């Protein structure tokens, strides 16, 4: 089983590229952001709890995210493999994910990190705000806070996967198809 982690700052294209990988390889896409947004639409306890953090561009506390992820993974015991998008975002989450996967004799195969310059990210997020309706895309100070939170936590996570020899960086600018073909070359070799 191949389990990928797609990593990168807000606006780097994780969701877009995940969709393309799913179509080709049949992975199950697990996006913490999508799970939270669904939870607030349906007004669950999780959604109400998470919304306060998300609106400010802060991270939802680790214990909340980890609890949610363990439940989510239990729903998919027969998966061909997962793409984790937006998780883990802290080393505590990365350690928890390893433990959860290990219970089923599973592990992360590779972290693919999309690299995009900050100026380009802001342009993409401001544009996305016009159509996404996402509460965290609407305000430039919230966007900047998300980018700052990302910068603060990134290095530790990258080091975590580098030490395990599971890290690869991919240039995240160019057309969607160009970026996908860079990623696809890497993923193809894993099988
Ligand atoms: P983006 O990558 O554009 O910030 P996401 O949709 O992945 O968007 O996440 C939206 C928000 O959901 C984040 O800003 C954060 O508040 C919350 N969130 C998502 N994943 C996590 C996580 N693993 N840990 C903590 N908070 C998270």
Short mmCIF file of N, CA and C in Angstrom, two decimals, residues 5-8 14-15 18 29-34 36 59 65 68-69 83-90 93 157:
data_model
loop_
_atom_site.label_atom_id
_atom_site.label_comp_id
_atom_site.label_asym_id
_atom_site.label_seq_id
_atom_site.Cartn_x
_atom_site.Cartn_y
_atom_site.Cartn_z
N UNK A 5 1.86 11.77 1.32
CA UNK A 5 1.52 12.96 2.06
C UNK A 5 1.80 14.12 1.13
N UNK A 6 0.80 14.91 0.83
CA UNK A 6 1.03 16.06 -0.04
C UNK A 6 1.09 17.28 0.85
N UNK A 7 2.23 17.95 0.75
CA UNK A 7 2.55 19.00 1.71
C UNK A 7 2.85 20.30 0.96
N UNK A 8 2.62 21.41 1.62
CA UNK A 8 2.93 22.69 0.99
C UNK A 8 2.09 23.77 1.62
N UNK A 14 -2.29 21.67 -3.33
CA UNK A 14 -2.35 20.30 -2.80
C UNK A 14 -3.65 19.60 -3.22
N UNK A 15 -4.76 20.32 -3.06
CA UNK A 15 -6.06 19.71 -3.38
C UNK A 15 -6.17 19.39 -4.86
N UNK A 18 -3.94 16.48 -5.72
CA UNK A 18 -4.46 15.25 -5.12
C UNK A 18 -5.55 14.66 -5.99
N UNK A 29 -8.51 10.19 -0.81
CA UNK A 29 -8.03 11.53 -0.46
C UNK A 29 -8.55 11.91 0.92
N UNK A 30 -7.63 12.19 1.82
CA UNK A 30 -8.07 12.62 3.15
C UNK A 30 -7.56 14.04 3.36
N UNK A 31 -8.49 14.99 3.25
CA UNK A 31 -8.13 16.41 3.40
C UNK A 31 -8.75 16.91 4.70
N UNK A 32 -7.90 17.29 5.63
CA UNK A 32 -8.44 17.78 6.92
C UNK A 32 -9.29 19.04 6.70
N UNK A 33 -8.84 19.92 5.79
CA UNK A 33 -9.60 21.14 5.53
C UNK A 33 -11.02 20.80 5.04
N UNK A 34 -11.11 19.83 4.10
CA UNK A 34 -12.44 19.44 3.58
C UNK A 34 -13.30 18.83 4.69
N UNK A 36 -13.15 19.46 7.88
CA UNK A 36 -13.61 20.55 8.77
C UNK A 36 -14.72 21.36 8.11
N UNK A 59 -4.09 27.04 13.71
CA UNK A 59 -4.27 25.59 13.61
C UNK A 59 -5.29 25.13 14.63
N UNK A 65 -7.56 17.30 15.98
CA UNK A 65 -7.27 16.81 14.62
C UNK A 65 -6.92 15.31 14.66
N UNK A 68 -9.97 13.14 15.19
CA UNK A 68 -10.78 13.11 13.97
C UNK A 68 -10.14 12.19 12.92
N UNK A 69 -8.82 12.27 12.79
CA UNK A 69 -8.14 11.45 11.78
C UNK A 69 -8.21 9.97 12.11
N UNK A 83 -3.97 9.53 0.27
CA UNK A 83 -3.23 10.79 0.10
C UNK A 83 -3.68 11.68 1.24
N UNK A 84 -2.75 12.03 2.08
CA UNK A 84 -3.06 12.93 3.18
C UNK A 84 -2.75 14.36 2.74
N UNK A 85 -3.75 15.21 2.87
CA UNK A 85 -3.64 16.59 2.38
C UNK A 85 -4.02 17.50 3.55
N UNK A 86 -3.04 18.26 4.04
CA UNK A 86 -3.32 19.15 5.18
C UNK A 86 -3.07 18.48 6.51
N UNK A 87 -2.58 17.29 6.48
CA UNK A 87 -2.28 16.54 7.70
C UNK A 87 -1.11 15.63 7.41
N UNK A 88 -0.11 15.51 8.24
CA UNK A 88 0.08 16.25 9.49
C UNK A 88 0.60 17.66 9.24
N UNK A 89 0.33 18.54 10.18
CA UNK A 89 0.83 19.91 10.11
C UNK A 89 1.78 20.21 11.26
N UNK A 90 1.90 19.30 12.18
CA UNK A 90 2.86 19.47 13.29
C UNK A 90 3.56 18.13 13.50
N UNK A 93 1.41 15.65 15.28
CA UNK A 93 0.47 14.97 14.37
C UNK A 93 1.19 13.91 13.54
N UNK A 157 8.65 19.62 10.36
CA UNK A 157 7.99 18.50 9.67
C UNK A 157 8.84 17.95 8.53
#
